[in-house]
Amino acid sequence: MINSLLTGIFKLIISLVNLLLLPIDNLIDTFLPDLSVALTSIGTFLQLCFSSIGWCISALGIPSLAISFIVMYFGIKLTAPLLFSTIKLAMSWYNRLKP
C-alpha cells in the first residue's frame, strides 16, 4: 500500500518536473547547434591553425635547429616521468613478488 502510494507520488513529481522543463528543453534544441556542427567547427578551426603554423615560424625567423631542440626538450619532458614511474612501479611489483 505504502509502496504504491510512494510510487504514484514519485511519478507525479517526475511528470510535473518534465512539464516544467519542457519549454527549456525546446529552447535548447532550437537555439543551440547540434554537437556534430560544433565538432566540425572545431576541426575547421584547428585545421586553419595548423596550416598557418609553418608561415608563422618562417615569419619569425626561427631556425630549424632551434625548433628541433624545442620539440626534443618537450618530448623528453613529457615522456620521461611516465617512463620513470613505469620503471618504479615494475620494481615495486618485483620487490613484492620475490620470495
mmCIF file of C-alpha atoms in Angstrom:
data_model
loop_
_atom_site.group_PDB
_atom_site.id
_atom_site.type_symbol
_atom_site.label_atom_id
_atom_site.label_comp_id
_atom_site.label_asym_id
_atom_site.label_seq_id
_atom_site.Cartn_x
_atom_site.Cartn_y
_atom_site.Cartn_z
ATOM 1 C CA MET A 1 0.000 0.000 0.000
ATOM 2 C CA ILE A 2 2.711 2.442 1.026
ATOM 3 C CA ASN A 3 4.924 1.317 -1.849
ATOM 4 C CA SER A 4 2.253 2.012 -4.473
ATOM 5 C CA LEU A 5 1.473 5.367 -2.829
ATOM 6 C CA LEU A 6 5.140 6.436 -2.913
ATOM 7 C CA THR A 7 5.489 5.209 -6.490
ATOM 8 C CA GLY A 8 2.476 7.295 -7.513
ATOM 9 C CA ILE A 9 3.843 10.380 -5.756
ATOM 10 C CA PHE A 10 7.239 9.972 -7.464
ATOM 11 C CA LYS A 11 5.596 9.533 -10.874
ATOM 12 C CA LEU A 12 3.550 12.684 -10.271
ATOM 13 C CA ILE A 13 6.641 14.671 -9.258
ATOM 14 C CA ILE A 14 8.601 13.410 -12.269
ATOM 15 C CA SER A 15 5.801 14.290 -14.687
ATOM 16 C CA LEU A 16 5.466 17.793 -13.186
ATOM 17 C CA VAL A 17 9.211 18.390 -13.444
ATOM 18 C CA ASN A 18 9.173 17.190 -17.056
ATOM 19 C CA LEU A 19 6.257 19.526 -17.748
ATOM 20 C CA LEU A 20 8.123 22.485 -16.231
ATOM 21 C CA LEU A 21 11.380 21.731 -18.040
ATOM 22 C CA LEU A 22 9.832 21.037 -21.461
ATOM 23 C CA PRO A 23 9.997 24.717 -22.640
ATOM 24 C CA ILE A 24 13.641 24.969 -21.588
ATOM 25 C CA ASP A 25 14.414 21.753 -23.452
ATOM 26 C CA ASN A 26 12.679 23.093 -26.560
ATOM 27 C CA LEU A 27 14.682 26.347 -26.359
ATOM 28 C CA ILE A 28 17.935 24.409 -26.076
ATOM 29 C CA ASP A 29 17.011 22.247 -29.071
ATOM 30 C CA THR A 30 16.052 25.299 -31.120
ATOM 31 C CA PHE A 31 18.849 27.774 -30.413
ATOM 32 C CA LEU A 32 21.925 25.662 -29.656
ATOM 33 C CA PRO A 33 23.674 23.976 -32.562
ATOM 34 C CA ASP A 34 23.972 20.247 -32.882
ATOM 35 C CA LEU A 35 27.077 18.567 -31.487
ATOM 36 C CA SER A 36 28.207 17.495 -34.958
ATOM 37 C CA VAL A 37 28.145 21.132 -36.099
ATOM 38 C CA ALA A 38 30.278 22.127 -33.105
ATOM 39 C CA LEU A 39 32.804 19.345 -33.734
ATOM 40 C CA THR A 40 33.027 20.257 -37.414
ATOM 41 C CA SER A 41 33.660 23.901 -36.499
ATOM 42 C CA ILE A 42 36.391 22.926 -34.041
ATOM 43 C CA GLY A 43 38.016 20.724 -36.682
ATOM 44 C CA THR A 44 37.943 23.534 -39.225
ATOM 45 C CA PHE A 45 39.466 25.965 -36.720
ATOM 46 C CA LEU A 46 42.277 23.548 -35.812
ATOM 47 C CA GLN A 47 42.972 22.885 -39.490
ATOM 48 C CA LEU A 48 43.298 26.637 -40.078
ATOM 49 C CA CYS A 49 45.646 26.973 -37.083
ATOM 50 C CA PHE A 50 47.852 24.070 -38.129
ATOM 51 C CA SER A 51 48.049 25.267 -41.719
ATOM 52 C CA SER A 52 49.342 28.667 -40.586
ATOM 53 C CA ILE A 53 51.949 27.415 -38.092
ATOM 54 C CA GLY A 54 54.590 26.983 -40.797
ATOM 55 C CA TRP A 55 54.050 30.527 -42.043
ATOM 56 C CA CYS A 56 54.301 31.941 -38.501
ATOM 57 C CA ILE A 57 57.545 30.098 -37.797
ATOM 58 C CA SER A 58 59.106 31.236 -41.067
ATOM 59 C CA ALA A 59 57.931 34.807 -40.448
ATOM 60 C CA LEU A 60 59.557 34.818 -37.013
ATOM 61 C CA GLY A 61 62.835 33.579 -38.464
ATOM 62 C CA ILE A 62 63.274 30.654 -36.042
ATOM 63 C CA PRO A 63 65.947 28.278 -37.366
ATOM 64 C CA SER A 64 65.083 24.629 -37.845
ATOM 65 C CA LEU A 65 67.742 23.519 -35.337
ATOM 66 C CA ALA A 66 66.072 25.556 -32.588
ATOM 67 C CA ILE A 67 62.700 24.035 -33.452
ATOM 68 C CA SER A 68 64.260 20.566 -33.284
ATOM 69 C CA PHE A 69 65.694 21.300 -29.828
ATOM 70 C CA ILE A 70 62.361 22.659 -28.591
ATOM 71 C CA VAL A 71 60.483 19.583 -29.826
ATOM 72 C CA MET A 72 63.130 17.276 -28.334
ATOM 73 C CA TYR A 73 63.004 19.099 -24.978
ATOM 74 C CA PHE A 74 59.235 18.885 -24.674
ATOM 75 C CA GLY A 75 59.236 15.287 -25.903
ATOM 76 C CA ILE A 76 61.673 14.282 -23.158
ATOM 77 C CA LYS A 77 59.944 16.444 -20.547
ATOM 78 C CA LEU A 78 56.545 14.872 -21.233
ATOM 79 C CA THR A 79 57.618 11.237 -21.668
ATOM 80 C CA ALA A 80 60.402 10.831 -19.081
ATOM 81 C CA PRO A 81 58.138 10.997 -15.990
ATOM 82 C CA LEU A 82 55.906 8.309 -17.485
ATOM 83 C CA LEU A 83 58.920 6.109 -18.179
ATOM 84 C CA PHE A 84 60.352 6.601 -14.678
ATOM 85 C CA SER A 85 57.031 5.928 -12.966
ATOM 86 C CA THR A 86 56.589 2.748 -15.038
ATOM 87 C CA ILE A 87 60.049 1.511 -14.079
ATOM 88 C CA LYS A 88 59.419 2.403 -10.426
ATOM 89 C CA LEU A 89 56.096 0.539 -10.477
ATOM 90 C CA ALA A 90 57.682 -2.517 -12.091
ATOM 91 C CA MET A 91 60.463 -2.546 -9.486
ATOM 92 C CA SER A 92 57.966 -2.275 -6.618
ATOM 93 C CA TRP A 93 55.937 -5.159 -8.086
ATOM 94 C CA TYR A 94 59.101 -7.220 -8.436
ATOM 95 C CA ASN A 95 60.124 -6.498 -4.819
ATOM 96 C CA ARG A 96 56.684 -7.510 -3.565
ATOM 97 C CA LEU A 97 56.597 -10.741 -5.595
ATOM 98 C CA LYS A 98 60.082 -12.057 -4.905
ATOM 99 C CA PRO A 99 60.298 -14.609 -2.074
#
